[in-house]
Every structure is written in C-alpha cells, then in structure tokens.
Amino acid sequence: MPELPEVQTVVTTLAPRVLRRRIRKVVHVRDDMVTPDGFDLKKNLTGKTITGLARRGKRIVFSIDGANSFFIHLGMTGRLMVEPKDAPLAIHTHLILDLGANARGEKQQLRFRDPRRFGEIRWLGCESCDEKMGIEPLVMRTSQLAEKFSRTTRAIKNALMDQSVVAGLGNIYVDESLFDARIHPLTPANTLTKSQVAALTQSIKRVLKRAITHRGSTLRDYADADGNAGAFQRLHRVYDRKGHPCPRCKTPIERIVLGGRSTHFCAHCQRQ
Ligand SMILES: [Zn+2]
C-alpha cells in the first residue's frame, strides 16, 4: 500500500499538472467509491478550479475554489495520473476529470484507477481533513509522540500503524523505522523510555525523508503521477528481507505476524 513517501511523491509530481486547472467536466465517476454515500460529485466539481494540492497522512487533498476540498486515498493499488484525453482508458478507472487543454494545447484528463478498489474519493466540503487523524511524522516533536504512546499498551508496531496516532505510516516504514531506532516491534508503546521515543522520532523522519528522496518504494504496482516507479525498495534494511543478514550485525532478519501484518526485525539489534 502506498505510504507517506509514495503519496508525497504522487502529490509532488501531480501538482504542476493539475494546479490552477479547471474541471471542465466529470466524465466518469464510480459512485460506490465516493463518500459520503450518494454525494453528487459531478454537480459539485464541474466548473471548479483546482487551487491546492496537499498530502495529509496518506490522503491526497484537492482544494477547489469556493473553499471546498475533497481527497483521494490510493488504497492498495490506486494510481492518479494526468493523461491525454484520447489515451486508451485502462480498466478499473473510477474517476475521470476533464481538465481541458494545457499550456501546449494538449487536451488532458485526470484519471484515478484502482484495480482492487480499496481506495476512496471523499468530499470534505469546507471541513478540514484533520478529524481523527494523527500527527504528521515529518514535523512531529518527541513530546507529541510520547503523549500518544503514554495512552496505549499496544505493541509499538501496532500503535504506529494506527492513523490516529501518526498519519501516513504503514507496514514498510514502521518496520524500517523501528529497526533504525533499535526498538523491538512487540514493545508495549507506553513502556518506551524518553530516549527511545526521541530516537524513534528521529528515525521515522530519517527513513521517510530518504524514501521521499528515492521517490518511494515500488513493490508491485505503485507509480507516481508521471508513471515512474520508486527506487527505495532496494534500500529496505528489514522489510520483506526475512532470512537475509541484518545490515548491522549479520543476524538473519526474522518475520512475525502482528495485527495481521507481516513484521520484520533483527532479534539481536532490536531486543525486547
Ligand atoms: Zn542486527
């Protein structure tokens, strides 16, 4: 599933292609991908200009004139691209916005495709995206993270996967961050020491920034808005590396299942 670095890369590559463009027409929308249920997206988007594009957690938030906004969540397999109007339409395309012609006179459409349909298109109206969303990891402070952890006895891995604790992390970057900070994934969140929380805060930022620099991780089908794959998967140190030697101590990386998700760590470097 695309996590923060992948979603950030989509936003970065998409922004120059959609900002200040007017939505001429909603050519197609698959109604059951839209929340709230029964919302008339066609009526509310037609004729509006895209005035802002931002990431919040794993959400891609579009601001449109009139102070309204909506977001697209890529789910497991979602892709968001600007394509020529006459380009062949891929199957599983759930939203098509006609953007008219760009500066070079090329007629284009914004298309959202999601074969597995775990994605979402949600109208926010004039509300903010912040309801029930956790802290933004790139700008969080140790004290904010410590406050969140003090409220839960859950394993640190599960706490970090919870979008209401930290927004934007998923399986890959939680495993990589815990390895970087030398913290065992089963450690109860409320038992972490101050220095462990400080180390983890720095590790999460370091891992995410490196991943963004490498345009995210492509495991199966993730691509940015230009259609390019990420390269960070080659730099994973524990994620999906069961049995490979730990890059620090050469102990084979272990894999366990936690909260239904595979979890990778070095039992030597990350002591419980
Ligand atoms: Zn190790």
mmCIF file with all atom_site columns, N, CA, C and O and ligand atoms in Angstrom, residues 179 246-251 253 266-270, ligand 1:
data_model
loop_
_atom_site.group_PDB
_atom_site.id
_atom_site.type_symbol
_atom_site.label_atom_id
_atom_site.label_alt_id
_atom_site.label_comp_id
_atom_site.label_asym_id
_atom_site.label_entity_id
_atom_site.label_seq_id
_atom_site.pdbx_PDB_ins_code
_atom_site.Cartn_x
_atom_site.Cartn_y
_atom_site.Cartn_z
_atom_site.occupancy
_atom_site.B_iso_or_equiv
_atom_site.pdbx_formal_charge
_atom_site.auth_seq_id
_atom_site.auth_comp_id
_atom_site.auth_asym_id
_atom_site.auth_atom_id
_atom_site.pdbx_PDB_model_num
ATOM   1  N  N  . PHE A 1 179 ? 13.588 -0.598  13.167 1.00 0.00 ? 179 PHE A N  1
ATOM   2  C  CA . PHE A 1 179 ? 14.950 -1.134  13.030 1.00 0.00 ? 179 PHE A CA 1
ATOM   3  C  C  . PHE A 1 179 ? 15.965 -0.013  13.218 1.00 0.00 ? 179 PHE A C  1
ATOM   4  O  O  . PHE A 1 179 ? 16.945 -0.152  13.954 1.00 0.00 ? 179 PHE A O  1
ATOM   5  N  N  . CYS A 1 246 ? 21.152 -9.202  8.754  1.00 0.00 ? 246 CYS A N  1
ATOM   6  C  CA . CYS A 1 246 ? 20.953 -7.834  9.233  1.00 0.00 ? 246 CYS A CA 1
ATOM   7  C  C  . CYS A 1 246 ? 22.109 -6.970  8.737  1.00 0.00 ? 246 CYS A C  1
ATOM   8  O  O  . CYS A 1 246 ? 23.273 -7.359  8.849  1.00 0.00 ? 246 CYS A O  1
ATOM   9  N  N  . PRO A 1 247 ? 21.820 -5.788  8.181  1.00 0.00 ? 247 PRO A N  1
ATOM   10 C  CA . PRO A 1 247 ? 22.900 -4.939  7.668  1.00 0.00 ? 247 PRO A CA 1
ATOM   11 C  C  . PRO A 1 247 ? 23.852 -4.446  8.763  1.00 0.00 ? 247 PRO A C  1
ATOM   12 O  O  . PRO A 1 247 ? 24.950 -3.989  8.470  1.00 0.00 ? 247 PRO A O  1
ATOM   13 N  N  . ARG A 1 248 ? 23.442 -4.547  10.034 1.00 0.00 ? 248 ARG A N  1
ATOM   14 C  CA . ARG A 1 248 ? 24.327 -4.112  11.125 1.00 0.00 ? 248 ARG A CA 1
ATOM   15 C  C  . ARG A 1 248 ? 25.146 -5.268  11.693 1.00 0.00 ? 248 ARG A C  1
ATOM   16 O  O  . ARG A 1 248 ? 26.331 -5.132  11.911 1.00 0.00 ? 248 ARG A O  1
ATOM   17 N  N  . CYS A 1 249 ? 24.449 -6.410  11.988 1.00 0.00 ? 249 CYS A N  1
ATOM   18 C  CA . CYS A 1 249 ? 25.117 -7.459  12.781 1.00 0.00 ? 249 CYS A CA 1
ATOM   19 C  C  . CYS A 1 249 ? 25.128 -8.820  12.100 1.00 0.00 ? 249 CYS A C  1
ATOM   20 O  O  . CYS A 1 249 ? 25.662 -9.775  12.657 1.00 0.00 ? 249 CYS A O  1
ATOM   21 N  N  . LYS A 1 250 ? 24.532 -8.912  10.917 1.00 0.00 ? 250 LYS A N  1
ATOM   22 C  CA . LYS A 1 250 ? 24.515 -10.151 10.111 1.00 0.00 ? 250 LYS A CA 1
ATOM   23 C  C  . LYS A 1 250 ? 23.583 -11.251 10.639 1.00 0.00 ? 250 LYS A C  1
ATOM   24 O  O  . LYS A 1 250 ? 23.490 -12.319 10.050 1.00 0.00 ? 250 LYS A O  1
ATOM   25 N  N  . THR A 1 251 ? 22.893 -11.033 11.768 1.00 0.00 ? 251 THR A N  1
ATOM   26 C  CA . THR A 1 251 ? 21.890 -11.986 12.237 1.00 0.00 ? 251 THR A CA 1
ATOM   27 C  C  . THR A 1 251 ? 20.761 -12.046 11.195 1.00 0.00 ? 251 THR A C  1
ATOM   28 O  O  . THR A 1 251 ? 20.355 -10.996 10.684 1.00 0.00 ? 251 THR A O  1
ATOM   29 N  N  . ILE A 1 253 ? 17.353 -11.757 9.448  1.00 0.00 ? 253 ILE A N  1
ATOM   30 C  CA . ILE A 1 253 ? 16.136 -10.991 9.753  1.00 0.00 ? 253 ILE A CA 1
ATOM   31 C  C  . ILE A 1 253 ? 14.979 -11.964 9.986  1.00 0.00 ? 253 ILE A C  1
ATOM   32 O  O  . ILE A 1 253 ? 14.829 -12.950 9.271  1.00 0.00 ? 253 ILE A O  1
ATOM   33 N  N  . CYS A 1 266 ? 15.354 -7.413  13.423 1.00 0.00 ? 266 CYS A N  1
ATOM   34 C  CA . CYS A 1 266 ? 16.555 -8.160  13.811 1.00 0.00 ? 266 CYS A CA 1
ATOM   35 C  C  . CYS A 1 266 ? 16.473 -8.404  15.308 1.00 0.00 ? 266 CYS A C  1
ATOM   36 O  O  . CYS A 1 266 ? 16.472 -7.462  16.101 1.00 0.00 ? 266 CYS A O  1
ATOM   37 N  N  . ALA A 1 267 ? 16.409 -9.693  15.688 1.00 0.00 ? 267 ALA A N  1
ATOM   38 C  CA . ALA A 1 267 ? 16.237 -10.039 17.103 1.00 0.00 ? 267 ALA A CA 1
ATOM   39 C  C  . ALA A 1 267 ? 17.463 -9.653  17.931 1.00 0.00 ? 267 ALA A C  1
ATOM   40 O  O  . ALA A 1 267 ? 17.385 -9.528  19.144 1.00 0.00 ? 267 ALA A O  1
ATOM   41 N  N  . HIS A 1 268 ? 18.606 -9.445  17.276 1.00 0.00 ? 268 HIS A N  1
ATOM   42 C  CA . HIS A 1 268 ? 19.816 -9.052  18.005 1.00 0.00 ? 268 HIS A CA 1
ATOM   43 C  C  . HIS A 1 268 ? 19.866 -7.529  18.225 1.00 0.00 ? 268 HIS A C  1
ATOM   44 O  O  . HIS A 1 268 ? 20.138 -7.068  19.321 1.00 0.00 ? 268 HIS A O  1
ATOM   45 N  N  . CYS A 1 269 ? 19.590 -6.776  17.169 1.00 0.00 ? 269 CYS A N  1
ATOM   46 C  CA . CYS A 1 269 ? 19.655 -5.304  17.267 1.00 0.00 ? 269 CYS A CA 1
ATOM   47 C  C  . CYS A 1 269 ? 18.436 -4.715  17.972 1.00 0.00 ? 269 CYS A C  1
ATOM   48 O  O  . CYS A 1 269 ? 18.504 -3.620  18.522 1.00 0.00 ? 269 CYS A O  1
ATOM   49 N  N  . GLN A 1 270 ? 17.310 -5.407  17.860 1.00 0.00 ? 270 GLN A N  1
ATOM   50 C  CA . GLN A 1 270 ? 16.067 -4.884  18.439 1.00 0.00 ? 270 GLN A CA 1
ATOM   51 C  C  . GLN A 1 270 ? 15.637 -5.797  19.573 1.00 0.00 ? 270 GLN A C  1
ATOM   52 O  O  . GLN A 1 270 ? 14.734 -6.615  19.425 1.00 0.00 ? 270 GLN A O  1
HETATM 53 ZN ZN . ZN  B 2 .   ? 21.067 -6.832  13.684 1.00 0.00 ? 1   ZN  B ZN 1
#
